[in-house]
Coordinates of C-alpha atoms in Angstrom, one line a residue:
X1 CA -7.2 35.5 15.4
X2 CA -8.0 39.5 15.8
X3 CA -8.3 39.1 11.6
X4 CA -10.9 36.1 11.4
X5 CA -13.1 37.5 14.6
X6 CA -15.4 39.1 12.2
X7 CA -19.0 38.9 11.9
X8 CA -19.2 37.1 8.9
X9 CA -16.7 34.4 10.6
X10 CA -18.8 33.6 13.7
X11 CA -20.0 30.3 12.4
X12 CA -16.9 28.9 12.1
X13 CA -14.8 26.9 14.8
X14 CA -11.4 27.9 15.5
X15 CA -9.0 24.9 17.2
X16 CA -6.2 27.1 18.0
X17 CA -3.0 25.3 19.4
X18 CA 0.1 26.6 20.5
X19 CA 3.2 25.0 22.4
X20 CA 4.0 25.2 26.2
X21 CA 6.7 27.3 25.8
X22 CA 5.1 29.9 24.0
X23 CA 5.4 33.5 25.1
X24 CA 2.1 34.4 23.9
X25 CA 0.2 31.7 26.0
X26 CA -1.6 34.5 28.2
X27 CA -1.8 37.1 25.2
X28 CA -3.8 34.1 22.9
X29 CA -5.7 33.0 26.0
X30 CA -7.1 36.8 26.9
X31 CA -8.1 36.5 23.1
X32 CA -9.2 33.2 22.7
X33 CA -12.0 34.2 25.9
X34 CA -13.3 36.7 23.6
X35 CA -14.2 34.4 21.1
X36 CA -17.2 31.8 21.7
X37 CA -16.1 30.1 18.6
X38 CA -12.6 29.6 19.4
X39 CA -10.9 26.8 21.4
X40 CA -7.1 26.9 22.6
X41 CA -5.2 23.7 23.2
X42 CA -1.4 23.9 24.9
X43 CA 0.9 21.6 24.2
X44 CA -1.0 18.4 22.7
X45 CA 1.5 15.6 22.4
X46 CA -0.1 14.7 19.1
X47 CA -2.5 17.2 16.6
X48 CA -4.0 13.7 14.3
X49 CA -7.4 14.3 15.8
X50 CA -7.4 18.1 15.2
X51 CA -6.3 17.3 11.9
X52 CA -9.0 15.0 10.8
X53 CA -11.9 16.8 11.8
X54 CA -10.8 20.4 10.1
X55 CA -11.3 21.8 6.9
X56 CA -8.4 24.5 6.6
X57 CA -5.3 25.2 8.4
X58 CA -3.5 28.4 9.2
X59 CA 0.2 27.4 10.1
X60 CA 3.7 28.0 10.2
X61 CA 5.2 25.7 7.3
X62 CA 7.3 23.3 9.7
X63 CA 7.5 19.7 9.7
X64 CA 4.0 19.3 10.9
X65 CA 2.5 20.7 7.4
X66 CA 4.1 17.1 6.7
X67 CA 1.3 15.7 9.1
X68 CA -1.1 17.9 7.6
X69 CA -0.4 16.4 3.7
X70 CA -0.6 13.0 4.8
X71 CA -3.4 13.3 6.3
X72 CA -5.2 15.4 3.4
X73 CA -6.1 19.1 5.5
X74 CA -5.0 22.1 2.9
X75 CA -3.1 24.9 4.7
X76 CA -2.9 28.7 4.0
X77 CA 1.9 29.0 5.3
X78 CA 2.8 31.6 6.4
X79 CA 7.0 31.3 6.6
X80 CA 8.4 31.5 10.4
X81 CA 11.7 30.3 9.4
X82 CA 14.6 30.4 6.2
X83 CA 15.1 26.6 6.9
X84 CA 11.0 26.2 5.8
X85 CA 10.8 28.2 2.4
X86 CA 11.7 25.5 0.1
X87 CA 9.6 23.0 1.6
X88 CA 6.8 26.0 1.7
X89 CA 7.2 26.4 -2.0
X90 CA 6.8 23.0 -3.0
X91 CA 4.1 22.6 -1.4
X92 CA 2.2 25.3 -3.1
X93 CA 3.7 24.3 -6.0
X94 CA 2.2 20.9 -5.7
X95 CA -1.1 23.0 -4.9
X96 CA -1.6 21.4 -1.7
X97 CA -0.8 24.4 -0.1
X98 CA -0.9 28.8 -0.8
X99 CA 1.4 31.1 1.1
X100 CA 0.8 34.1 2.3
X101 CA 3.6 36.8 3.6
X102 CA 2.8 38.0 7.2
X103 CA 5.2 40.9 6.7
X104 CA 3.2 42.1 3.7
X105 CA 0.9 45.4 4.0
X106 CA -1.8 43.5 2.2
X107 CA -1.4 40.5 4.8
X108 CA -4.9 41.1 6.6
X109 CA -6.9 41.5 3.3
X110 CA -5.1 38.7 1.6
X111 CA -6.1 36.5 4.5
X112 CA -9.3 37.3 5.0
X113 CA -10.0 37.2 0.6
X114 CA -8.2 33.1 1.1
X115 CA -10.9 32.4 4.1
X116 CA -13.9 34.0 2.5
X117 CA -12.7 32.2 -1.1
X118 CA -12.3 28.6 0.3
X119 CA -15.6 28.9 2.7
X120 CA -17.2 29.8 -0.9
X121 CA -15.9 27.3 -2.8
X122 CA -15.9 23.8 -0.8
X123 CA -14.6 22.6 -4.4
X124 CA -11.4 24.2 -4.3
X125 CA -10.3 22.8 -0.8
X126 CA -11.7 19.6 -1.6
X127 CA -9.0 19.8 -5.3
X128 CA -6.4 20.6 -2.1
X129 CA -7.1 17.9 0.0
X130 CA -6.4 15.2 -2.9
X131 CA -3.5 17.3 -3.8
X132 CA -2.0 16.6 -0.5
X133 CA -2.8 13.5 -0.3
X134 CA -1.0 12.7 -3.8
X135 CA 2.2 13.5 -2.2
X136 CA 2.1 11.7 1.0
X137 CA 0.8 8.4 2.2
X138 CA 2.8 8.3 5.7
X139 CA 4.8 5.2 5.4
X140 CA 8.4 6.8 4.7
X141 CA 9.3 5.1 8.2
X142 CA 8.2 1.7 7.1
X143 CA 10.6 2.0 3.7
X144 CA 13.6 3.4 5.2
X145 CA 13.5 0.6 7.5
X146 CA 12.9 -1.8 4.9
X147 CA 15.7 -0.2 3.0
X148 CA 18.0 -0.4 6.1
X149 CA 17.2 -3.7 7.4
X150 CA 15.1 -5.6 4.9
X151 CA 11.4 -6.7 4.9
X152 CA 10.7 -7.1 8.2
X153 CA 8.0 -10.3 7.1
X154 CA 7.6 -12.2 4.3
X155 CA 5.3 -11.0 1.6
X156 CA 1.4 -11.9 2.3
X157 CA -2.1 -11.2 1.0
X158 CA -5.1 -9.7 2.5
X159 CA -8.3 -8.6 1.8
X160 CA -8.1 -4.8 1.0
X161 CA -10.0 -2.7 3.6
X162 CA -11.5 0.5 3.7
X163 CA -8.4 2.3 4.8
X164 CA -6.3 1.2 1.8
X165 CA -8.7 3.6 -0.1
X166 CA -5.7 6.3 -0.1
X167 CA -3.3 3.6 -1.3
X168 CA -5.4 2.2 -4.3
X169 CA -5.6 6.0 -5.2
X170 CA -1.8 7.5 -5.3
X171 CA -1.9 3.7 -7.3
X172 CA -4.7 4.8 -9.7
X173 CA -3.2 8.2 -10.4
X174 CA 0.4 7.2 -10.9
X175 CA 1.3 8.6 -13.9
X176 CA 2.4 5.5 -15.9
X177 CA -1.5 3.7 -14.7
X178 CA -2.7 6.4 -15.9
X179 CA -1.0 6.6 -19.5
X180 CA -1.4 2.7 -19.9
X181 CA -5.5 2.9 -18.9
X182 CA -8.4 3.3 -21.3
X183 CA -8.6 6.7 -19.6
X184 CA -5.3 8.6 -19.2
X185 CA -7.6 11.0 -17.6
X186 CA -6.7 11.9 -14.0
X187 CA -9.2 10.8 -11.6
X188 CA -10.7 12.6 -8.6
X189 CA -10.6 11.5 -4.7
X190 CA -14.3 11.8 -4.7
X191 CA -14.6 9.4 -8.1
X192 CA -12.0 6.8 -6.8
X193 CA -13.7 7.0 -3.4
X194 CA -17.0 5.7 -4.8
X195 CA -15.6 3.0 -7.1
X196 CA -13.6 2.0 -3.7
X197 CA -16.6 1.9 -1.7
X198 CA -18.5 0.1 -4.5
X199 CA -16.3 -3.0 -4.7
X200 CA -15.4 -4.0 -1.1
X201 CA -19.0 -4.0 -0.6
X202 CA -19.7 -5.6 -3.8
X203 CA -20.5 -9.5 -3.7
X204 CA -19.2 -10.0 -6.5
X205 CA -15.3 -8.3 -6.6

């Protein structure tokens, strides 16, 4: 927070959250008064609808950067524990994700150069967000349970719906589609957004 309060950062907002048993609650807090920009939650029971309405996260690479994948929100790490580095590297790896070192000298320029690249390049956290949301559509519950216990209901159709637009994509871009399609070609969120859109509106699909 004392990095990104900067001048050239006061048109962002800042959704900063932290758990009740944090021993920085009144540190943060002093801060967060500083900054008219800034907003601090304590202890939300769930962070979905913090998640959906940001375009970058600065986190500690736990189990909710999990949360974040699946529901598409790029994250600058940073690595709070050994038990997270794997997971951490994979995820940059995967590009849905870049890590920085806290412990680093260069920590406070690096940050500030990530901000300033992505808040210059809406292009290149837009390339993250489908990156994440190759690797995760959220229903690992649902197929452990299936694999533990079976289909829980017989198989049935529906009419596809405007939140299966995540599902027809990791679909689209599956790597054997794509080698078996007229275009091997991988294809963008944006690109398979509109087509989605396009046919269930469409009279005629």
């Amino acid at each position: 927070l004392s990095i990104l309060s900067v001048p050239n950062y006061a048109n962002i907002s800042f959704d900063v959250v932290i758990g009740k048993s944090s021993p920085y609650i009144s540190e943060v807090s002093s801060l967060i008064n500083t900054l008219p920009n800034a907003s601090l939650f304590i202890g939300l029971p769930s962070l979905s609808s913090l998640i959906i309405r940001a375009d970058l996260a600065i986190a500690a690479a736990g189990f909710s950067s999990l949360e974040r994948v699946t529901l598409g929100l790029p994250s600058i790490l940073l690595i709070a524990a050994d038990n997270q580095i794997n997971g951490a590297l994979e995820l940059q790896h995967q590009a849905a994700a870049v890590i920085l070192d806290q412990s680093s000298e260069s920590f406070e320029s690096e940050l500030l150069s990530h901000v300033s690249h992505y808040l210059n390049s809406p292009t290149s956290l837009s390339d993250m967000s489908s990156a994440c949301l190759r690797l995760s559509d959220g229903r690992g519950i649902q197929r452990i349970a299936s694999c533990l216990i079976g289909p829980s209901t017989p198989l049935s159709l529906r009419c596809a719906r405007s939140s299966d637009v995540y599902l027809y994509y990791r679909m689209a871009n599956d790597p054997l589609v794509r080698t078996n399609s007229l275009s091997s070609q991988y294809i963008s969120f944006d690109t398979h957004q509109h087509w989605f859109v396009d046919k269930l509106t469409s009279s005629s699909t």
